[in-house]
Amino acid sequence: MKENKRPNLFERLRSLSDGWILGIVLVIALVHGLIYVALIPPWQHYDEPRHFEVAWLAAHHDGLPGAEDYDADLSLAVIESMIENDFYASPKFYPDLESGDRVRITGYSQLDEPALYYLLASLPMRILDPQDVETQLYAGRLVSMVFYLLTVLAAWGTTRELTRIGSAFRWLVPLTVALIPAFTDLMTALNNDAAAVAVMSLFLWGSVRLLKRGFSWLTALGVFILAGLAIFAKSTALIAVPLLILVLLLVIIPRKWRWVIWPVAALSLVGVALVGISSGDASGWARNTFQQSSTRLETTDAVLGEAAFQIVGAPENEDLYRVWLSQILPPESSRSLSGEVVTIGAWIWASEPVEVLAPQLQI
C-alpha cells in the first residue's frame, strides 16, 4: 500500500490563494513595522527631527510651512527630548539651550520639500498636545507605516501581474520586502521617503497592469493620479512623470511601431540629463549651502586668478555650521600630511559683518 506523502511548507504556500498570501504577508509586515516603530528610540531615524518639524508646523500653524517658518518653543522641546534620549554622542555636541530664538533643531532643513507626506503625517498630530513632541513623533511614524504596508501591497500586486498562479514569487517577493530590516527601518521613520516609495511602488503596479492587460480607463486614471501624487511626494519620485508618458505610448501605439519609442526615449533621457546638470560651481568642491547661486564668482577683487568663492550666509535661525565648502584630498596627500604641521590661510571678505568658521583640515 502506497504511503501518502504530506505536503511540505513550500507546497502549502504554493497552494494558498492570492488573498490568503496577501493577508498573511500584510500581518507579518504589520508586526515587523510595529516593532521598528516602538523600539527605535525617538529621533534616531534618518533626519527625523527636521522632518518632524515640518509635519508639526503643518499641524499646529495656519497653512503649509514655508522655508523661513520657525517655532522656538518646538525647537527647544525637540532638542530637550533629543538630549534625554541620548541622540548626541557626547554633551559637547549639545546645542546651546540658552540662546533663545537662535536655538535650532539639529539636521538638514526639510522645509522646502513637497507637502504631501507632511500634510498626511500632520493629521493625527492635530488632535494631540502640541507640547508632547514624542507622542506626536510616534503618531507620525504610524502614518509612515501605512505607506510601508501600501508598498508591500504593491509588491504583491506587481508580482501577481508578472507571474502565473501557484508561482512561489507571489509570496516570496512581498514577504522579502516586508522582512528587509533596513527597508522597514526607513519606511517606519517619520520621513517623506516613505510616501515617495509607496507612491512609486503603486505607480509601478498600475503601469505593469496597463502593459500586461492593455488599456483600461480605470487603471489609466489610477496611474495618472499616482504620477500626480509623486510630484507632491518627493523630488526623487518625479521620475514617475516620464515613465507615465513611456507607459502610455507603449500601450497606445501599435506593436509594429513601438520600435520608434525607444530611440526617442533615449534622446529625451539624454536631453533631460543635460538640462538637469548645473554648472558654475567651484570645480572639485562640494557644498552645503542655502544659496541658489553658484559658488564660483568671477571678480576683479580675486587675490589669485580671476575668480573667488562666493558663499551666502545662513538664513535667520539657521546654524552657521551648516554652510560650508569642502574638498576631499587624495589619499596620498592625506598620508603625507599626517602628523605634520600644516598652515592654512585664506583671504576672506564679506558685504556686512558676519560670523564665519575658520578653514579646517581634517585627516
Coordinates of C-alpha atoms in Angstrom, one line a residue:
M1 CA 0.0 0.0 0.0
K2 CA 1.4 3.4 -1.0
E3 CA 2.0 5.8 1.8
N4 CA 0.6 9.3 1.3
K5 CA 3.2 12.0 1.5
R6 CA 2.4 15.0 3.5
P7 CA 2.9 18.3 1.6
N8 CA 5.9 20.4 2.9
L9 CA 5.7 24.1 3.8
F10 CA 6.7 25.2 0.4
E11 CA 4.0 23.2 -1.3
R12 CA 1.4 24.5 1.2
L13 CA 2.4 28.1 0.5
R14 CA 2.1 27.5 -3.3
S15 CA -1.5 26.1 -2.8
L16 CA -2.7 29.2 -1.0
S17 CA -4.9 31.7 -2.8
D18 CA -3.7 35.1 -3.6
G19 CA -6.0 36.6 -0.9
W20 CA -4.6 34.4 1.8
I21 CA -1.0 35.2 0.7
L22 CA -1.7 38.9 0.8
G23 CA -3.3 38.7 4.2
I24 CA -0.5 36.7 5.8
V25 CA 2.2 38.9 4.4
L26 CA 0.5 42.1 5.5
V27 CA 0.1 40.7 9.0
I28 CA 3.8 39.9 9.1
A29 CA 4.7 43.4 7.7
L30 CA 2.4 45.0 10.3
V31 CA 4.1 43.2 13.2
H32 CA 7.6 43.8 11.8
G33 CA 6.8 47.5 11.3
L34 CA 5.3 48.0 14.7
I35 CA 8.5 46.5 16.2
Y36 CA 10.5 49.2 14.5
V37 CA 8.1 52.0 15.3
A38 CA 8.2 51.1 19.0
L39 CA 11.8 50.0 19.5
I40 CA 13.8 52.7 17.6
P41 CA 14.4 55.5 20.1
P42 CA 12.9 58.9 19.4
W43 CA 14.7 61.0 16.7
Q44 CA 17.1 58.2 15.8
H45 CA 15.8 57.7 12.2
Y46 CA 17.4 59.5 9.3
D47 CA 16.9 63.2 9.6
E48 CA 13.8 62.5 11.7
P49 CA 13.9 65.7 13.9
R50 CA 13.7 68.1 10.9
H51 CA 11.1 66.0 9.1
F52 CA 9.1 66.1 12.3
E53 CA 9.5 69.9 12.4
V54 CA 7.7 70.3 9.0
A55 CA 4.8 67.9 10.0
W56 CA 4.4 69.7 13.4
L57 CA 4.3 73.1 11.8
A58 CA 1.7 71.9 9.3
A59 CA -0.4 70.5 12.2
H60 CA -0.2 73.4 14.5
H61 CA 0.3 76.5 12.3
D62 CA -2.0 78.0 9.8
G63 CA -1.3 76.7 6.3
L64 CA 1.8 74.9 5.0
P65 CA 5.1 75.9 6.5
G66 CA 7.5 77.9 4.3
A67 CA 11.2 77.9 4.1
E68 CA 11.6 80.6 6.7
D69 CA 9.0 79.3 9.2
Y70 CA 10.3 78.6 12.7
D71 CA 8.9 77.9 16.1
A72 CA 11.3 78.5 19.0
D73 CA 9.2 76.5 21.6
L74 CA 9.1 73.5 19.3
S75 CA 12.8 73.6 18.6
L76 CA 13.6 73.8 22.4
A77 CA 11.2 70.9 23.2
V78 CA 12.6 68.7 20.4
I79 CA 16.2 69.3 21.4
E80 CA 15.5 68.7 25.1
S81 CA 13.9 65.4 24.0
M82 CA 16.9 64.5 21.8
I83 CA 19.2 65.1 24.8
E84 CA 17.0 62.9 27.1
N85 CA 17.0 60.1 24.5
D86 CA 20.8 60.2 24.1
F87 CA 20.7 61.4 20.5
Y88 CA 24.0 63.2 20.8
A89 CA 27.2 61.2 21.2
S90 CA 28.6 63.5 23.9
P91 CA 27.4 66.5 25.9
K92 CA 30.0 68.6 24.0
F93 CA 27.7 68.4 21.0
Y94 CA 24.6 69.7 22.8
P95 CA 23.1 72.8 21.2
D96 CA 23.1 75.9 23.4
L97 CA 19.7 75.9 25.0
E98 CA 20.2 79.4 26.4
S99 CA 20.5 81.0 23.0
G100 CA 16.8 81.9 22.9
D101 CA 15.3 82.3 19.5
R102 CA 18.5 81.1 17.9
V103 CA 18.2 77.5 19.2
R104 CA 17.5 75.2 16.2
I105 CA 16.7 71.6 15.7
T106 CA 19.7 69.5 14.6
G107 CA 19.9 68.4 11.0
Y108 CA 19.2 69.5 7.4
S109 CA 16.1 71.6 6.9
Q110 CA 13.3 69.9 5.1
L111 CA 11.0 73.0 4.8
D112 CA 11.5 73.2 1.1
E113 CA 10.3 69.6 0.5
P114 CA 7.0 68.8 -1.3
A115 CA 4.0 68.8 1.0
L116 CA 2.1 65.5 0.5
Y117 CA 3.8 63.5 3.2
Y118 CA 3.8 66.2 5.8
L119 CA 0.2 67.0 5.4
L120 CA -0.7 63.4 5.9
A121 CA 1.7 62.9 8.8
S122 CA 0.2 66.1 10.5
L123 CA -3.3 64.7 10.6
P124 CA -3.0 62.6 13.8
M125 CA -0.8 65.4 15.3
R126 CA -3.7 67.9 15.1
I127 CA -5.6 66.2 17.9
L128 CA -2.6 65.7 20.2
D129 CA -1.0 68.0 22.7
P130 CA 1.4 70.2 20.7
Q131 CA 4.0 70.2 23.6
D132 CA 4.1 66.3 23.8
V133 CA 6.6 66.0 20.9
E134 CA 7.4 62.4 21.5
T135 CA 3.8 61.2 21.3
Q136 CA 3.4 63.3 18.1
L137 CA 6.5 61.7 16.7
Y138 CA 5.1 58.2 17.2
A139 CA 1.8 59.3 15.6
G140 CA 3.8 60.4 12.5
R141 CA 5.7 57.1 12.4
L142 CA 2.4 55.2 12.3
V143 CA 1.5 57.3 9.2
S144 CA 4.8 56.2 7.6
M145 CA 3.9 52.6 8.5
V146 CA 0.7 52.9 6.4
F147 CA 2.9 53.8 3.5
Y148 CA 5.1 50.8 4.3
L149 CA 2.0 48.4 4.1
L150 CA 1.0 50.0 0.8
T151 CA 4.4 49.3 -0.5
V152 CA 4.2 45.6 0.5
L153 CA 0.7 45.5 -1.2
A154 CA 2.2 47.0 -4.4
A155 CA 5.0 44.4 -4.3
W156 CA 2.4 41.7 -4.1
G157 CA 0.2 43.2 -6.8
T158 CA 3.1 43.7 -9.3
T159 CA 4.4 40.2 -8.7
R160 CA 0.9 38.8 -9.3
E161 CA 0.7 40.6 -12.6
L162 CA 4.0 39.1 -13.8
T163 CA 3.7 35.5 -12.6
R164 CA 1.5 32.5 -13.0
I165 CA -0.9 31.1 -10.5
G166 CA 1.0 29.0 -7.9
S167 CA 4.3 30.7 -8.5
A168 CA 6.5 31.0 -5.4
F169 CA 7.3 34.5 -6.3
R170 CA 3.8 35.6 -5.4
W171 CA 4.5 35.2 -1.7
L172 CA 8.3 35.3 -1.8
V173 CA 8.7 38.9 -3.2
P174 CA 6.2 40.7 -0.9
L175 CA 7.5 38.7 2.1
T176 CA 11.1 39.7 1.3
V177 CA 10.1 43.3 1.0
A178 CA 8.3 43.1 4.4
L179 CA 11.2 41.5 6.2
I180 CA 14.2 43.6 4.9
P181 CA 15.4 45.2 8.2
A182 CA 16.9 48.4 6.6
F183 CA 13.9 48.9 4.4
T184 CA 11.5 48.5 7.3
D185 CA 13.6 50.9 9.4
L186 CA 13.4 53.6 6.6
M187 CA 9.7 53.0 5.9
T188 CA 8.6 53.3 9.6
A189 CA 10.5 56.6 10.2
L190 CA 8.9 60.0 10.1
N191 CA 10.4 60.7 6.7
N192 CA 9.0 61.6 3.3
D193 CA 10.8 58.8 1.7
A194 CA 8.0 56.5 3.0
A195 CA 5.5 58.4 0.8
A196 CA 7.7 58.6 -2.2
V197 CA 8.5 54.8 -2.1
A198 CA 4.8 53.9 -1.6
V199 CA 3.5 56.1 -4.4
M200 CA 6.2 54.9 -6.8
S201 CA 5.5 51.3 -5.9
L202 CA 1.8 51.7 -6.5
F203 CA 2.5 53.6 -9.8
L204 CA 4.7 50.7 -11.0
W205 CA 2.0 48.2 -10.1
G206 CA -0.6 50.2 -12.2
S207 CA 1.9 50.6 -15.0
V208 CA 2.7 46.9 -15.2
R209 CA -1.1 46.2 -15.1
L210 CA -1.6 48.5 -18.1
L211 CA 1.2 46.9 -20.1
K212 CA 0.1 43.4 -19.3
R213 CA -3.6 43.7 -19.7
G214 CA -3.9 46.5 -22.2
F215 CA -5.5 49.9 -21.9
S216 CA -8.2 50.4 -19.2
W217 CA -9.7 53.8 -18.3
L218 CA -9.9 52.9 -14.6
T219 CA -6.3 51.7 -14.4
A220 CA -5.0 54.6 -16.6
L221 CA -6.8 57.0 -14.2
G222 CA -5.2 55.4 -11.2
V223 CA -1.7 55.7 -12.8
F224 CA -2.4 59.3 -13.7
I225 CA -3.3 60.1 -10.1
L226 CA -0.3 58.3 -8.7
A227 CA 2.0 60.2 -11.1
G228 CA 0.5 63.4 -9.9
L229 CA 0.9 62.4 -6.3
A230 CA 4.6 61.6 -7.0
I231 CA 5.1 65.3 -7.8
F232 CA 4.0 66.2 -4.3
A233 CA 5.7 63.3 -2.6
K234 CA 9.4 64.0 -3.1
S235 CA 11.6 65.2 -5.9
T236 CA 13.1 61.7 -6.3
A237 CA 9.7 60.4 -7.3
L238 CA 9.4 62.8 -10.3
I239 CA 10.7 60.0 -12.5
A240 CA 7.0 58.8 -12.5
V241 CA 6.1 61.6 -15.0
P242 CA 8.4 60.5 -17.9
L243 CA 7.7 56.8 -17.0
L244 CA 3.9 57.6 -17.4
I245 CA 4.5 59.0 -20.8
L246 CA 6.5 56.0 -21.8
V247 CA 3.9 53.5 -20.5
L248 CA 1.1 55.3 -22.3
L249 CA 3.0 55.3 -25.6
L250 CA 3.7 51.6 -25.2
V251 CA 0.0 50.9 -24.5
I252 CA -1.5 53.1 -27.2
I253 CA 1.0 52.8 -30.1
P254 CA 0.5 49.6 -32.2
R255 CA 3.1 46.9 -31.7
K256 CA 4.7 47.3 -35.1
W257 CA 5.6 51.0 -34.5
R258 CA 6.8 50.6 -30.9
W259 CA 10.5 50.4 -32.0
V260 CA 10.3 54.2 -32.6
I261 CA 9.6 54.8 -29.0
W262 CA 13.0 53.6 -27.7
P263 CA 15.3 55.9 -29.6
V264 CA 13.0 58.8 -28.8
A265 CA 13.0 57.9 -25.1
A266 CA 16.8 57.6 -25.1
L267 CA 17.3 61.0 -26.7
S268 CA 14.7 62.5 -24.3
L269 CA 16.7 61.0 -21.4
V270 CA 19.9 62.5 -22.6
G271 CA 18.2 65.9 -23.1
V272 CA 16.8 65.8 -19.5
A273 CA 20.1 64.9 -18.1
L274 CA 21.9 67.7 -19.9
V275 CA 19.2 70.2 -18.8
G276 CA 19.4 68.9 -15.2
I277 CA 23.2 69.3 -14.9
S278 CA 24.0 72.6 -13.3
S279 CA 27.3 74.5 -13.9
G280 CA 29.1 77.4 -12.4
D281 CA 30.2 76.0 -9.1
A282 CA 33.8 75.9 -8.0
S283 CA 35.4 72.9 -9.7
G284 CA 36.2 70.0 -7.4
W285 CA 34.4 71.4 -4.4
A286 CA 31.3 70.0 -2.7
R287 CA 29.0 72.4 -1.0
N288 CA 26.3 72.5 1.7
T289 CA 24.7 75.9 1.3
F290 CA 21.3 77.6 1.2
Q291 CA 22.0 79.7 -1.8
Q292 CA 20.7 79.1 -5.4
S293 CA 23.6 81.0 -7.0
S294 CA 26.9 79.3 -7.9
T295 CA 29.9 79.2 -5.5
R296 CA 32.3 80.4 -8.2
L297 CA 32.3 84.2 -8.8
E298 CA 34.5 86.0 -11.4
T299 CA 35.6 89.2 -9.8
T300 CA 38.4 91.8 -10.1
D301 CA 38.8 91.5 -6.3
A302 CA 40.2 88.0 -6.6
V303 CA 43.6 87.8 -4.9
L304 CA 44.8 85.0 -7.1
G305 CA 43.5 84.3 -10.6
E306 CA 40.2 85.8 -11.8
A307 CA 37.6 84.1 -9.5
A308 CA 36.8 83.6 -5.8
F309 CA 34.4 81.5 -3.7
Q310 CA 31.0 83.1 -3.2
I311 CA 29.1 81.8 -0.1
V312 CA 25.8 83.3 1.1
G313 CA 25.4 83.1 4.9
A314 CA 22.8 81.0 6.6
P315 CA 19.2 82.4 6.9
E316 CA 18.0 83.7 10.3
N317 CA 17.7 80.9 12.9
E318 CA 19.8 78.5 10.9
D319 CA 23.0 77.2 12.2
L320 CA 26.1 78.7 10.5
Y321 CA 27.9 75.3 10.9
R322 CA 25.6 74.1 8.1
V323 CA 27.2 76.3 5.4
W324 CA 30.4 75.0 4.1
L325 CA 32.5 74.1 1.1
S326 CA 34.8 71.1 1.2
Q327 CA 37.3 69.3 -1.0
I328 CA 38.4 65.7 -0.5
L329 CA 42.1 65.3 -0.6
P330 CA 43.7 62.3 -2.4
P331 CA 44.8 59.5 -0.1
E332 CA 48.4 60.0 -0.9
S333 CA 48.2 63.7 0.1
S334 CA 46.4 62.9 3.3
R335 CA 49.1 60.3 4.3
S336 CA 51.9 62.8 3.6
L337 CA 50.3 65.5 5.8
S338 CA 49.5 63.1 8.7
G339 CA 51.5 64.1 11.8
E340 CA 52.9 67.2 10.1
V341 CA 52.4 70.9 11.0
V342 CA 50.2 72.5 8.3
T343 CA 49.4 76.2 7.8
I344 CA 46.1 77.1 6.3
G345 CA 45.3 80.6 5.1
A346 CA 42.6 82.4 3.1
W347 CA 41.6 85.9 2.1
I348 CA 38.0 86.4 3.3
W349 CA 35.8 89.4 3.0
A350 CA 32.1 90.0 3.4
S351 CA 29.4 92.5 2.3
E352 CA 28.5 93.0 6.0
P353 CA 29.8 91.9 9.4
V354 CA 29.2 88.2 9.8
E355 CA 30.4 85.3 12.0
V356 CA 32.1 82.5 10.0
L357 CA 34.1 79.4 10.6
A358 CA 37.9 79.4 10.0
P359 CA 39.2 77.0 7.3
Q360 CA 39.8 73.5 8.7
L361 CA 41.8 70.5 7.6
Q362 CA 40.6 67.0 8.6
I363 CA 42.8 64.0 8.2

